Short mmCIF file of C-alpha atoms in Angstrom, two decimals:
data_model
loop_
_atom_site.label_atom_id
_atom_site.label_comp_id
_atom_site.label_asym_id
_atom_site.label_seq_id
_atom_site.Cartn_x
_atom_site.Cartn_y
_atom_site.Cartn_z
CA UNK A 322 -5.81 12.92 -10.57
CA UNK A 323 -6.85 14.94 -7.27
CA UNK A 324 -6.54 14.03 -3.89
CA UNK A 325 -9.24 11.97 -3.56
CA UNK A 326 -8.83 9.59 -6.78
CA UNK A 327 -4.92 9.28 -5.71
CA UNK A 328 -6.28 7.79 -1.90
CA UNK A 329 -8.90 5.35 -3.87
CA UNK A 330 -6.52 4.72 -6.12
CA UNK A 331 -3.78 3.53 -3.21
CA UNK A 332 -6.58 1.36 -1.27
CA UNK A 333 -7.37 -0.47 -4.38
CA UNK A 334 -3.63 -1.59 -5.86
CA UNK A 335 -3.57 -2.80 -1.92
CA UNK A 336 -6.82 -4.60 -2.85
CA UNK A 337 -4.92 -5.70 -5.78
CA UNK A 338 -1.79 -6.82 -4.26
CA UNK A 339 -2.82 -8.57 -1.20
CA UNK A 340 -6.18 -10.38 -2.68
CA UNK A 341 -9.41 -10.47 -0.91
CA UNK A 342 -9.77 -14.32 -0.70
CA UNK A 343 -7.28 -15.20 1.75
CA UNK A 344 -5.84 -14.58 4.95
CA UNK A 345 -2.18 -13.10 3.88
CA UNK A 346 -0.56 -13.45 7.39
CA UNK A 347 -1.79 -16.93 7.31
CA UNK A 348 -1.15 -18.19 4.05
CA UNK A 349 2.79 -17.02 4.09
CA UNK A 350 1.60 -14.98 0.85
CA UNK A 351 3.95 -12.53 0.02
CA UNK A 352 4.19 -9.03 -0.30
CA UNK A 353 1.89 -7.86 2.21
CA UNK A 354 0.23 -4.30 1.93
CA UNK A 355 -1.16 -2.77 4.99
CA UNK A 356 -3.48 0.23 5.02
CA UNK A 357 -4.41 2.57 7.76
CA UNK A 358 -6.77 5.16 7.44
CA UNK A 359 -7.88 7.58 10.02
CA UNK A 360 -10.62 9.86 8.82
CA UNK A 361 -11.17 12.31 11.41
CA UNK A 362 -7.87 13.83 10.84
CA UNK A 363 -6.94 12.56 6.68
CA UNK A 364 -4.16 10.08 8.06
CA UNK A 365 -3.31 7.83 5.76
CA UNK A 366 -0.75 5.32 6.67
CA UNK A 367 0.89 2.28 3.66
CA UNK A 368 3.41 -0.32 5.33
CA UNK A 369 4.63 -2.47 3.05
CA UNK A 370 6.44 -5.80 3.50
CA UNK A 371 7.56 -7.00 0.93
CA UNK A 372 8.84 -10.39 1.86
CA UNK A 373 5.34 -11.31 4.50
CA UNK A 374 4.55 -9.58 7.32
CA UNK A 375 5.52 -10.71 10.86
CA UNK A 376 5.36 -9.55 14.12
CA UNK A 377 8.39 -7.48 15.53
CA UNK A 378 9.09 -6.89 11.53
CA UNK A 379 9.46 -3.29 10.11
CA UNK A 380 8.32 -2.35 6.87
CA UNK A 381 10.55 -2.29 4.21
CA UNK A 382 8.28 0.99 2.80
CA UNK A 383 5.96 3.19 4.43
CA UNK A 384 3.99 6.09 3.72
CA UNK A 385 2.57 8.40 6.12
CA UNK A 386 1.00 11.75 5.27
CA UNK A 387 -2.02 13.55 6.57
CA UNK A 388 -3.78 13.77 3.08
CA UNK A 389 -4.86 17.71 3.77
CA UNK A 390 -1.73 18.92 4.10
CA UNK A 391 0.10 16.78 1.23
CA UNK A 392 0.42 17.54 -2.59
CA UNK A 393 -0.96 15.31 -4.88
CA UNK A 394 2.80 14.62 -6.03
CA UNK A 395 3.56 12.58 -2.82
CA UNK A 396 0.18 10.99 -3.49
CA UNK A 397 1.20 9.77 -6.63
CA UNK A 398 4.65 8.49 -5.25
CA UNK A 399 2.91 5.70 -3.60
CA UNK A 400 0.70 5.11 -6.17
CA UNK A 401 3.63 4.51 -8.54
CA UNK A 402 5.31 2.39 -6.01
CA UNK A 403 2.40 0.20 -5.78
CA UNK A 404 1.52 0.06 -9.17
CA UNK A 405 5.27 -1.65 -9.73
CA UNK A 406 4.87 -3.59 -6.86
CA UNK A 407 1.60 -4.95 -8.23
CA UNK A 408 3.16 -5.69 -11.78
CA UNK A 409 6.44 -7.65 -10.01
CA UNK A 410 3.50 -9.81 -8.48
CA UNK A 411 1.81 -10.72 -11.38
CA UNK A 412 4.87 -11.87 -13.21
CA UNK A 413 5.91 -13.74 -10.31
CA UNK A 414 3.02 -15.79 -10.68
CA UNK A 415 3.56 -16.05 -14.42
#
């Protein structure tokens, strides 16, 4: 996996995770996945909260890494943390 496929790959387990047919915040669901992305200089930013997100509330996991300047390895460190993340919320709602 290059660079590239790792970043698609991270915005769509958050796709995954938080749903696209509901407002998150709003619904209490729970965890919460937020994604940053800032093109014009490869920032990509993943907070994580795992029980909801609130306001005043630190992430219990972040990422942060301008993508030029990071290995593919660190890449794929969020990507596995994700993927487990996404297969604890399927068997919650087992």
């Amino acid at each position: 996996m290059d660079k590239l496929e790792a970043v698609q790959e991270i915005m769509r387990l958050a796709v995954a995770i938080n749903g696209v047919d509901e407002d998150r915040f709003a619904m209490g669901r729970k965890p919460c996945v937020m994604i940053h992305f800032a093109g014009h200089v490869t920032g990509l930013m993943v907070n994580v909260y795992y029980n909801g997100m609130d306001y005043g509330k630190k992430p219990d996991y972040v990422f942060d890494a301008y993508i030029s300047d990071t290995e593919v390895a660190k890449l794929m460190k969020c990507v596995r943390y994700l993927e487990k993340l996404k297969e604890k919320v399927i068997e919650e709602a087992a």
